[in-house]
Short mmCIF file of N, CA and C in Angstrom, two decimals:
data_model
loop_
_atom_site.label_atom_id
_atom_site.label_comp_id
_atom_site.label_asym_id
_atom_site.label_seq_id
_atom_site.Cartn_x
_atom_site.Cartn_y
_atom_site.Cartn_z
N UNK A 1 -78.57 60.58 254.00
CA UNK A 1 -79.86 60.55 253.32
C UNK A 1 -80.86 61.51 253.94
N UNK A 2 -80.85 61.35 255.15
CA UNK A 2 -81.46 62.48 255.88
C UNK A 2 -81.68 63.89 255.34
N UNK A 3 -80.30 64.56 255.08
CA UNK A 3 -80.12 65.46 254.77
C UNK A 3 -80.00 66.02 253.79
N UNK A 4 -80.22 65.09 252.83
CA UNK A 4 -80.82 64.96 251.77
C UNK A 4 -82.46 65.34 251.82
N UNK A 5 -82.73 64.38 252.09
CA UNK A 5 -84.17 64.47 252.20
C UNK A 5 -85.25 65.99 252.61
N UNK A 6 -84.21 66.50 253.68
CA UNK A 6 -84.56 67.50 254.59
C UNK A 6 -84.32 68.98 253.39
N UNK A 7 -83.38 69.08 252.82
CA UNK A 7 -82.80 69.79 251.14
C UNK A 7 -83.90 69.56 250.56
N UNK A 8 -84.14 68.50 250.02
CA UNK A 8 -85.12 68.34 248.75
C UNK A 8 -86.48 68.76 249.26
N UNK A 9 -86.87 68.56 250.78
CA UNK A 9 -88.48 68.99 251.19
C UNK A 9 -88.58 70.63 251.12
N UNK A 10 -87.22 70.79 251.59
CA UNK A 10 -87.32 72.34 251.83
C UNK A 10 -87.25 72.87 250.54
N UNK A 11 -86.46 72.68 249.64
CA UNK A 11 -87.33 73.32 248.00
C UNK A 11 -88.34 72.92 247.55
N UNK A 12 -89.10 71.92 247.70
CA UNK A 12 -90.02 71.68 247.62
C UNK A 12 -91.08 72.40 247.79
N UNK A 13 -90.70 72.69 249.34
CA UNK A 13 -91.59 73.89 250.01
C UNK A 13 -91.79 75.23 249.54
N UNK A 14 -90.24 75.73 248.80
CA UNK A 14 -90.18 76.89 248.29
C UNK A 14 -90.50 77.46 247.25
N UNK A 15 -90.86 75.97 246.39
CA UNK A 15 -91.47 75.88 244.74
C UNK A 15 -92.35 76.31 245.34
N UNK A 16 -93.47 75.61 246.03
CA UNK A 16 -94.84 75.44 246.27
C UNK A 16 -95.15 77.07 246.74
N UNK A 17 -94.51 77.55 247.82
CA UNK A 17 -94.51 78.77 247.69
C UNK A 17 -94.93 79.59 246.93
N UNK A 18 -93.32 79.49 245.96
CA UNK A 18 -93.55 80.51 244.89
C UNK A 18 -95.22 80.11 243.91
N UNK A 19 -94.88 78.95 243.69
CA UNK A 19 -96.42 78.36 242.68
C UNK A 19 -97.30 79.09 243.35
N UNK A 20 -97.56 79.36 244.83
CA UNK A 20 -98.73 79.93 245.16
C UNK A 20 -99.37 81.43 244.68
N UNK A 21 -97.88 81.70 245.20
CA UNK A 21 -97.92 83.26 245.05
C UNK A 21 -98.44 83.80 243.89
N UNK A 22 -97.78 82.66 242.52
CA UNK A 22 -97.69 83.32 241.60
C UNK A 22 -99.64 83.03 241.37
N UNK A 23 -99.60 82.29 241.50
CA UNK A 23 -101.58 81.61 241.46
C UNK A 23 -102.18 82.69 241.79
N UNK A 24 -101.81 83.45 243.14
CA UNK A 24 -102.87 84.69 243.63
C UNK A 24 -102.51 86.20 242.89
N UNK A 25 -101.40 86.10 242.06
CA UNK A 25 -101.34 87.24 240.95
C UNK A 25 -102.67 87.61 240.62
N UNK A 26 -103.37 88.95 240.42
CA UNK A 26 -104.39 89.33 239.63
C UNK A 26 -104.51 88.85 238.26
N UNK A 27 -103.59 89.15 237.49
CA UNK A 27 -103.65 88.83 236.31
C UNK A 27 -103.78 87.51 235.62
N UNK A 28 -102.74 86.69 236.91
CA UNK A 28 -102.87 85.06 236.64
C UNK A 28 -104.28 84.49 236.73
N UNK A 29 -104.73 84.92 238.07
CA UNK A 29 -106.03 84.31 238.29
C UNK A 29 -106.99 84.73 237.18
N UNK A 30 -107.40 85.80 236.56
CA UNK A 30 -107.85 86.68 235.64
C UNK A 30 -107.77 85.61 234.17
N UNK A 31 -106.81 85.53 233.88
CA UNK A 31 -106.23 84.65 232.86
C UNK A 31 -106.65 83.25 232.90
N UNK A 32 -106.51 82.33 234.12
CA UNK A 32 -107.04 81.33 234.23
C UNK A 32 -109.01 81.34 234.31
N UNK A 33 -109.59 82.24 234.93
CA UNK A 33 -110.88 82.06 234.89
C UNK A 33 -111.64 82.60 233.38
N UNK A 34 -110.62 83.87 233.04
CA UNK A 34 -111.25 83.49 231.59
C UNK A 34 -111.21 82.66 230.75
N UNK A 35 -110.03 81.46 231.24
CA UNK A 35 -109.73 80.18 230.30
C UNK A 35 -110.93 79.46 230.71
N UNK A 36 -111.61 78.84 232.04
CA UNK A 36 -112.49 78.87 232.44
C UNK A 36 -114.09 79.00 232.05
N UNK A 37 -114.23 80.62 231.57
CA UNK A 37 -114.93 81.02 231.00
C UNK A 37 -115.26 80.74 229.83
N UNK A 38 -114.36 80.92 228.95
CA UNK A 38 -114.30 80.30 227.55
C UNK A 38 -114.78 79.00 226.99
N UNK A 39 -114.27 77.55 227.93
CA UNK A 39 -114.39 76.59 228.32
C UNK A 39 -115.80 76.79 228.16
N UNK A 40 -116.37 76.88 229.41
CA UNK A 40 -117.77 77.09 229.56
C UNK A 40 -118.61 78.08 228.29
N UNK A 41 -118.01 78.70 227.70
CA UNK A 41 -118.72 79.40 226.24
C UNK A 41 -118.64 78.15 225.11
N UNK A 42 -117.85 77.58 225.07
CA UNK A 42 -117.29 76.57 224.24
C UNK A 42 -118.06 75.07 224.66
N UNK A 43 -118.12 74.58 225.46
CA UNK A 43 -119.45 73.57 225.91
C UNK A 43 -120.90 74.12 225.59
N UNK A 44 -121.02 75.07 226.67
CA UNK A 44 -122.51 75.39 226.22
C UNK A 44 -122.85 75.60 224.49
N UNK A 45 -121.61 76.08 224.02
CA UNK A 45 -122.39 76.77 222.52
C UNK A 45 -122.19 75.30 221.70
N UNK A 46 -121.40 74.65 221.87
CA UNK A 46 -121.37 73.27 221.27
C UNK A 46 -122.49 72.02 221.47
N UNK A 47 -123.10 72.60 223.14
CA UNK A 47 -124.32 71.78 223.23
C UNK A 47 -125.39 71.99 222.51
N UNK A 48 -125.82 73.45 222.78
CA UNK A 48 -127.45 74.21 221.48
C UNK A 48 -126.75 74.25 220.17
N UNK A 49 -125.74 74.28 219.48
CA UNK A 49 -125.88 74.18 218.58
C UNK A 49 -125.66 72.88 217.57
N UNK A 50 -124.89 71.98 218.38
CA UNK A 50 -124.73 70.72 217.85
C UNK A 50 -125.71 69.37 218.33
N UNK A 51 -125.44 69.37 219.21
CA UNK A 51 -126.54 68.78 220.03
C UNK A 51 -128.10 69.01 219.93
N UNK A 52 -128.20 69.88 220.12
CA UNK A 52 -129.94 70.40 220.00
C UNK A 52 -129.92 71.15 219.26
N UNK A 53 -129.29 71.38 218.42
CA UNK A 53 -129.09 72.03 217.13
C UNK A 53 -130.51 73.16 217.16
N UNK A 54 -129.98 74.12 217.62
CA UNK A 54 -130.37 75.16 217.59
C UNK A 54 -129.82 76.49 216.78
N UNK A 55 -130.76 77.16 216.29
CA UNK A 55 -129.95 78.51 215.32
C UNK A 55 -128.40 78.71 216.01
N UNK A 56 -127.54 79.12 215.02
CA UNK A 56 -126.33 79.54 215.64
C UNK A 56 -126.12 81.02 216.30
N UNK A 57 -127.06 81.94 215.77
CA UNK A 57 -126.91 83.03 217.06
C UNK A 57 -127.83 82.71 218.25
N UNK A 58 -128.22 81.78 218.08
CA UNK A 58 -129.33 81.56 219.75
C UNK A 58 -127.84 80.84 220.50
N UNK A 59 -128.20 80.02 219.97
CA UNK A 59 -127.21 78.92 220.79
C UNK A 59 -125.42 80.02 221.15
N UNK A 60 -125.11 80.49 220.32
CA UNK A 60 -124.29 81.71 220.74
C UNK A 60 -124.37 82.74 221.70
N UNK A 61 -126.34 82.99 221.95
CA UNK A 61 -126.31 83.57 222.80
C UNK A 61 -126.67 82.87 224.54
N UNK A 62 -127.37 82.02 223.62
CA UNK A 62 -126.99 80.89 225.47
C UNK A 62 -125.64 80.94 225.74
N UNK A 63 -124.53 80.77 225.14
CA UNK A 63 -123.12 80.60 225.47
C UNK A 63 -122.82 81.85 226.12
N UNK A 64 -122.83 82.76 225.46
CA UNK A 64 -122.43 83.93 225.56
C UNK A 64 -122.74 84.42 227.40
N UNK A 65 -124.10 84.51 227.49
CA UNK A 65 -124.86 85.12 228.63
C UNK A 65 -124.38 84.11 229.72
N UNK A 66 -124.45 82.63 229.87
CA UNK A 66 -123.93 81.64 230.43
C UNK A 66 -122.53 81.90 231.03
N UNK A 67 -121.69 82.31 230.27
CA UNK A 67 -120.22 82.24 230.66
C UNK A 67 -120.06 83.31 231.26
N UNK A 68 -120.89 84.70 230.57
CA UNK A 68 -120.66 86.13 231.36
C UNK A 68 -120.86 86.11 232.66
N UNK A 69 -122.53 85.15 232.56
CA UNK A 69 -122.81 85.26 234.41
C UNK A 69 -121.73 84.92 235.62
N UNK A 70 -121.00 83.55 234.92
CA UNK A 70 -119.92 82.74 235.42
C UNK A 70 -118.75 84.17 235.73
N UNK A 71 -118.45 84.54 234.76
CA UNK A 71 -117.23 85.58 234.89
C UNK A 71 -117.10 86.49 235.29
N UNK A 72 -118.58 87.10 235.16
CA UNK A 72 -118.91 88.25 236.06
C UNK A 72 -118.76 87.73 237.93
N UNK A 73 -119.18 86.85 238.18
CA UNK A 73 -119.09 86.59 239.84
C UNK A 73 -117.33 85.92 240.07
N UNK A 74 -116.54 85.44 239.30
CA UNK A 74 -115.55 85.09 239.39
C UNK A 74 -114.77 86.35 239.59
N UNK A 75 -114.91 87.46 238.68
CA UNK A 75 -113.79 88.41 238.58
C UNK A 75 -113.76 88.90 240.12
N UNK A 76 -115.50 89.79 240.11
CA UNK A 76 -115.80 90.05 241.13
C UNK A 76 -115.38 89.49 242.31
N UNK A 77 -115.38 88.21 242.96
CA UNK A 77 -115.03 87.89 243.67
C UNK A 77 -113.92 86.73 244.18
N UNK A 78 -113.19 86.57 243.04
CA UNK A 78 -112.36 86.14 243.63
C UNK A 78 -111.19 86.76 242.22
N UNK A 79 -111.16 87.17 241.20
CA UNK A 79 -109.92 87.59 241.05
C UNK A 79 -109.69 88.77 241.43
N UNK A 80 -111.04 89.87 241.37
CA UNK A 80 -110.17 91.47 241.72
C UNK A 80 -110.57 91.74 243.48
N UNK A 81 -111.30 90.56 244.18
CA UNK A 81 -111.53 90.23 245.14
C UNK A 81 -112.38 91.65 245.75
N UNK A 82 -113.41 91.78 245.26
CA UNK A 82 -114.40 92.93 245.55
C UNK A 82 -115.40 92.11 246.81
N UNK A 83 -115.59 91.95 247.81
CA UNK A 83 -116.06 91.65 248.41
C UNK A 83 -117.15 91.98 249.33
N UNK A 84 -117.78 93.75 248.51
CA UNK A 84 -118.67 94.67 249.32
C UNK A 84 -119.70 93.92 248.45
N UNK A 85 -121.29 93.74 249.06
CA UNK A 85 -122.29 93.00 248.21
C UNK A 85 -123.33 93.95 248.89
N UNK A 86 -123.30 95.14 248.70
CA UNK A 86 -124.81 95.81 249.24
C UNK A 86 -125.46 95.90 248.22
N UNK A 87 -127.00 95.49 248.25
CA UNK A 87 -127.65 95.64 247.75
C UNK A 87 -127.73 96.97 246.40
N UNK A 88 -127.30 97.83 246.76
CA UNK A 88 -127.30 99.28 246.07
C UNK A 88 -125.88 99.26 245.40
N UNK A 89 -124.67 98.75 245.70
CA UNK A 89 -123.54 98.44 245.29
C UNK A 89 -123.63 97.64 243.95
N UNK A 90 -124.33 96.07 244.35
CA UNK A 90 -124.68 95.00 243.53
C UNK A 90 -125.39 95.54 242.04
N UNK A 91 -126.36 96.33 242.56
CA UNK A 91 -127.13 97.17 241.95
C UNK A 91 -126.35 97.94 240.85
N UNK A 92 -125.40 98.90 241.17
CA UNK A 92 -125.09 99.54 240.00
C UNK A 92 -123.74 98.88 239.25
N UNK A 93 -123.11 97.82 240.20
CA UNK A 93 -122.24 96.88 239.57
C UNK A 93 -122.78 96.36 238.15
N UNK A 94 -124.00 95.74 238.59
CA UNK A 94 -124.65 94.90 237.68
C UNK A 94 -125.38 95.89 236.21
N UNK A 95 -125.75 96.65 236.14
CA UNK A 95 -125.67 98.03 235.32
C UNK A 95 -124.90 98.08 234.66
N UNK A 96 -123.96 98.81 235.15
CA UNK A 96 -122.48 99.06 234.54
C UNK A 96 -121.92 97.88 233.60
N UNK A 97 -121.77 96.90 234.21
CA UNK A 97 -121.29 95.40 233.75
C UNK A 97 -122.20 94.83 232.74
N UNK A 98 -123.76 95.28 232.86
CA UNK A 98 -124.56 95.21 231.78
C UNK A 98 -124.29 95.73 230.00
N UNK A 99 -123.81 96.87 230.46
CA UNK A 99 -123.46 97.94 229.53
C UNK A 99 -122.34 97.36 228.52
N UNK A 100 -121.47 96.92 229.43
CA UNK A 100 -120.31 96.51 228.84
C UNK A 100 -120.26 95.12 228.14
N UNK A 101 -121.45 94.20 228.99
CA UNK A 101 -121.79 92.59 228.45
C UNK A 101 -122.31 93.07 227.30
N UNK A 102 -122.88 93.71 227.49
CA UNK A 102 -123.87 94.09 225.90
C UNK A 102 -123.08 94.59 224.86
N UNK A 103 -122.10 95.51 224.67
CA UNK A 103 -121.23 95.58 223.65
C UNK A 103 -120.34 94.63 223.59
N UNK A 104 -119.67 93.83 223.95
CA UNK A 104 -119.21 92.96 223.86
C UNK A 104 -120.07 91.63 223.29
N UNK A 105 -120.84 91.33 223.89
CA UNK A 105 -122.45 90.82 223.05
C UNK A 105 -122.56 90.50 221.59
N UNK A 106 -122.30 91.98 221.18
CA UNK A 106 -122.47 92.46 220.03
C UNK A 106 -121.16 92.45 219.26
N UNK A 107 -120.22 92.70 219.49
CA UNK A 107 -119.01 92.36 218.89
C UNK A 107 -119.24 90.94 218.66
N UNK A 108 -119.02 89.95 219.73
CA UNK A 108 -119.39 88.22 219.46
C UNK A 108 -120.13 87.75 218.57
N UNK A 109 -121.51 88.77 218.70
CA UNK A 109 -122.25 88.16 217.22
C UNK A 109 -121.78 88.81 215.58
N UNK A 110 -120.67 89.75 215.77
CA UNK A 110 -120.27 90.26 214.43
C UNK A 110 -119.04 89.46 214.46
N UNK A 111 -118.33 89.07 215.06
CA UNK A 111 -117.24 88.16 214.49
C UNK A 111 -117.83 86.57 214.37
N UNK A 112 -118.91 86.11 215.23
CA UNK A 112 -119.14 85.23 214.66
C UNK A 112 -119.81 85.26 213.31
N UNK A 113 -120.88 85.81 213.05
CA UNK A 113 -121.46 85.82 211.60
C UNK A 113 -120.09 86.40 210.41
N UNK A 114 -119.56 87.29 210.87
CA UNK A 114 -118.57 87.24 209.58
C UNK A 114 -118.33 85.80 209.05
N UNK A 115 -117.67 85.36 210.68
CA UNK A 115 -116.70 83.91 210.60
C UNK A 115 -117.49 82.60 209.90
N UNK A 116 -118.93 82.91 210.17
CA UNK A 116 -119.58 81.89 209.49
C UNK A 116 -119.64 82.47 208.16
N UNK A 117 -119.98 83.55 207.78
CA UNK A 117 -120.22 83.76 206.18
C UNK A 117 -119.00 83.53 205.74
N UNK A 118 -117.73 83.57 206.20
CA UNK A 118 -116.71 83.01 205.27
C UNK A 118 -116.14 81.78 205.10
N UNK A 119 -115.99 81.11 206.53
CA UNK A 119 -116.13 79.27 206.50
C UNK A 119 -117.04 78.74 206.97
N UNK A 120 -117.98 79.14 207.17
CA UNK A 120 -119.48 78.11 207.58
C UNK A 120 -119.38 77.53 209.02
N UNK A 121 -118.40 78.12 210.32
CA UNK A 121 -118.59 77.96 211.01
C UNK A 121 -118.72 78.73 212.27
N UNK A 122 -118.72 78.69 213.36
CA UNK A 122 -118.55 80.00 214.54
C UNK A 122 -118.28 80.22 215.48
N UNK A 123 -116.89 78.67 215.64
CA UNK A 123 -116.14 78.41 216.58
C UNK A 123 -115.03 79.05 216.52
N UNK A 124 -114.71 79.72 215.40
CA UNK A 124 -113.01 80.79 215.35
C UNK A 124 -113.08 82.02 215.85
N UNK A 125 -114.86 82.46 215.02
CA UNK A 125 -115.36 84.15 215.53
C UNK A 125 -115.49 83.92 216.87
N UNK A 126 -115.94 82.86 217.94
CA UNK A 126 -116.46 82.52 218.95
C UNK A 126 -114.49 82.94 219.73
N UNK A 127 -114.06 82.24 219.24
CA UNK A 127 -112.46 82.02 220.02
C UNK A 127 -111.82 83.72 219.81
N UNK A 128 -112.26 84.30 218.72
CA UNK A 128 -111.42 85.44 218.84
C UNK A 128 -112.17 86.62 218.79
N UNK A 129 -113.35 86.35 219.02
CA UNK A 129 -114.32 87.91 220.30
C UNK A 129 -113.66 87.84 221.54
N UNK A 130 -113.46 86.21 221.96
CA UNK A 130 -113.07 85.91 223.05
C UNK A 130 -111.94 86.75 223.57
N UNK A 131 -110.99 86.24 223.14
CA UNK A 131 -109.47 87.06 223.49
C UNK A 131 -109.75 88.50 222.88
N UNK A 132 -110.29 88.73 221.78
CA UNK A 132 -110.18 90.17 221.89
C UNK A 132 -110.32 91.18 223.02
N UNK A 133 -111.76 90.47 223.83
CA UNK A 133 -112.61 90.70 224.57
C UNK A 133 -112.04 90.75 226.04
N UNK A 134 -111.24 89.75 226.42
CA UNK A 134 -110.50 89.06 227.07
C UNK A 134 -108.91 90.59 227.37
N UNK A 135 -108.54 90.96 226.50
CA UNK A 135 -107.38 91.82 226.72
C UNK A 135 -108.53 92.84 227.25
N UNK A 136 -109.15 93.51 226.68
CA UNK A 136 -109.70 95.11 227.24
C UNK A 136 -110.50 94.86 228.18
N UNK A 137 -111.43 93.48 228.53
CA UNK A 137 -112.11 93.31 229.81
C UNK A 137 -111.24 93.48 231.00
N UNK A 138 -110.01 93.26 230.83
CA UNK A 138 -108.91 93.10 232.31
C UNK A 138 -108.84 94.44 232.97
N UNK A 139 -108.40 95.58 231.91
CA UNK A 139 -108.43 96.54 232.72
C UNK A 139 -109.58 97.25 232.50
N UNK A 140 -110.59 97.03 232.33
CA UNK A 140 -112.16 98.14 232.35
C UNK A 140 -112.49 97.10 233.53
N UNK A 141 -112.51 96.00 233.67
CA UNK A 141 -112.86 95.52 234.80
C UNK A 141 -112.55 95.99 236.38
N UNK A 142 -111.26 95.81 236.44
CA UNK A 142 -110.59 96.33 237.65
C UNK A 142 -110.67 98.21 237.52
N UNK A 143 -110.62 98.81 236.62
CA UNK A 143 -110.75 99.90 236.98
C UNK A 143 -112.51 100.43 237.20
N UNK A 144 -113.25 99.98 236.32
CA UNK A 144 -114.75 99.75 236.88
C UNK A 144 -115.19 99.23 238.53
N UNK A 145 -114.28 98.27 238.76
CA UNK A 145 -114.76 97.92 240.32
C UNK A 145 -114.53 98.57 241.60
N UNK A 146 -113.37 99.21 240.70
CA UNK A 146 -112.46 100.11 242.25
C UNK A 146 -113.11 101.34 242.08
N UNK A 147 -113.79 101.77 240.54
CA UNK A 147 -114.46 102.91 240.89
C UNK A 147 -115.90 103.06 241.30
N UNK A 148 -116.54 102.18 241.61
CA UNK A 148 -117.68 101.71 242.16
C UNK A 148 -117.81 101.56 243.40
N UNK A 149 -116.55 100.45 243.88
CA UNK A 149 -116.51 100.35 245.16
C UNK A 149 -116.35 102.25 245.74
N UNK A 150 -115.12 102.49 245.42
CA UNK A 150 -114.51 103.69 246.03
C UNK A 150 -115.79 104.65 246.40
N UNK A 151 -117.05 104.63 245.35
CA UNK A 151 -117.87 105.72 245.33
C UNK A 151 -118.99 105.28 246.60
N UNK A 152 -118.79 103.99 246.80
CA UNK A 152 -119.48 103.40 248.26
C UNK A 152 -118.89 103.65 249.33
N UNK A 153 -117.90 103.91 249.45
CA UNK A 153 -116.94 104.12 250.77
C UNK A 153 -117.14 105.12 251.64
#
């Protein structure tokens, strides 16, 4: 039984391992915090607009700005693990990342209003700015950070 036991801990160990490894993947982590993100677009916009029933592009844009802030410090620091915070760094990070929140912004409010002018709602346009948004943010992200950082170095 022993040796048994001593077998089964030690794969155990080696799952857990691998589970880790695979957890600190870029892409995995990336994937999970925009699930994350979304989440958090998907509460907030369900609170102003159902709840406190607020216009649906307001309350879209509380969601919106809400989750970016969230995703913006997540990517940054813990999925593409950028960890330089100088002031002047932060500075044109936040710029740049502006630029890009803002067209994206704007895409969100054109798939949602389509999505409402055709079924009256703006939880589908909401879900698929998302992932649209979601594939081309991965790599403008990481290639935006490394070329930012790099130009600090």
């Amino acid at each position: 039984y022993i040796i048994i036991i001593v077998l089964i801990s030690k794969e155990i160990s080696i799952m857990l391992t691998k589970l880790i490894k695979f957890f600190n993947q870029k892409l995995v982590k990336f994937l999970f915090f925009g699930g994350l993100t979304i989440l958090i677009y998907m509460l907030v916009l369900v609170f102003f607009e159902e709840l406190i029933q607020l216009n649906y592009n307001i309350s879209v844009s509380f969601a919106y700005f809400t989750s970016m802030l969230f995703n913006f410090l997540v990517n940054k620091f813990i999925v593409f693990e950028y960890k330089k915070s100088s002031a002047k760094l932060v500075h044109i990070q936040t710029i740049e990342f502006s630029c890009i929140i803002l067209l994206n912004y704007l895409i969100t409010l054109l798939f949602v209003n389509i999505t409402k002018h055709f079924t009256g709602e703006v939880y589908s346009g909401s879900l698929l700015a998302a992932f649209t948004q979601t594939i081309i943010a991965y790599f403008i992200y990481d290639k935006l950070l490394k070329k930012i950082e790099n130009h600090f170095l």
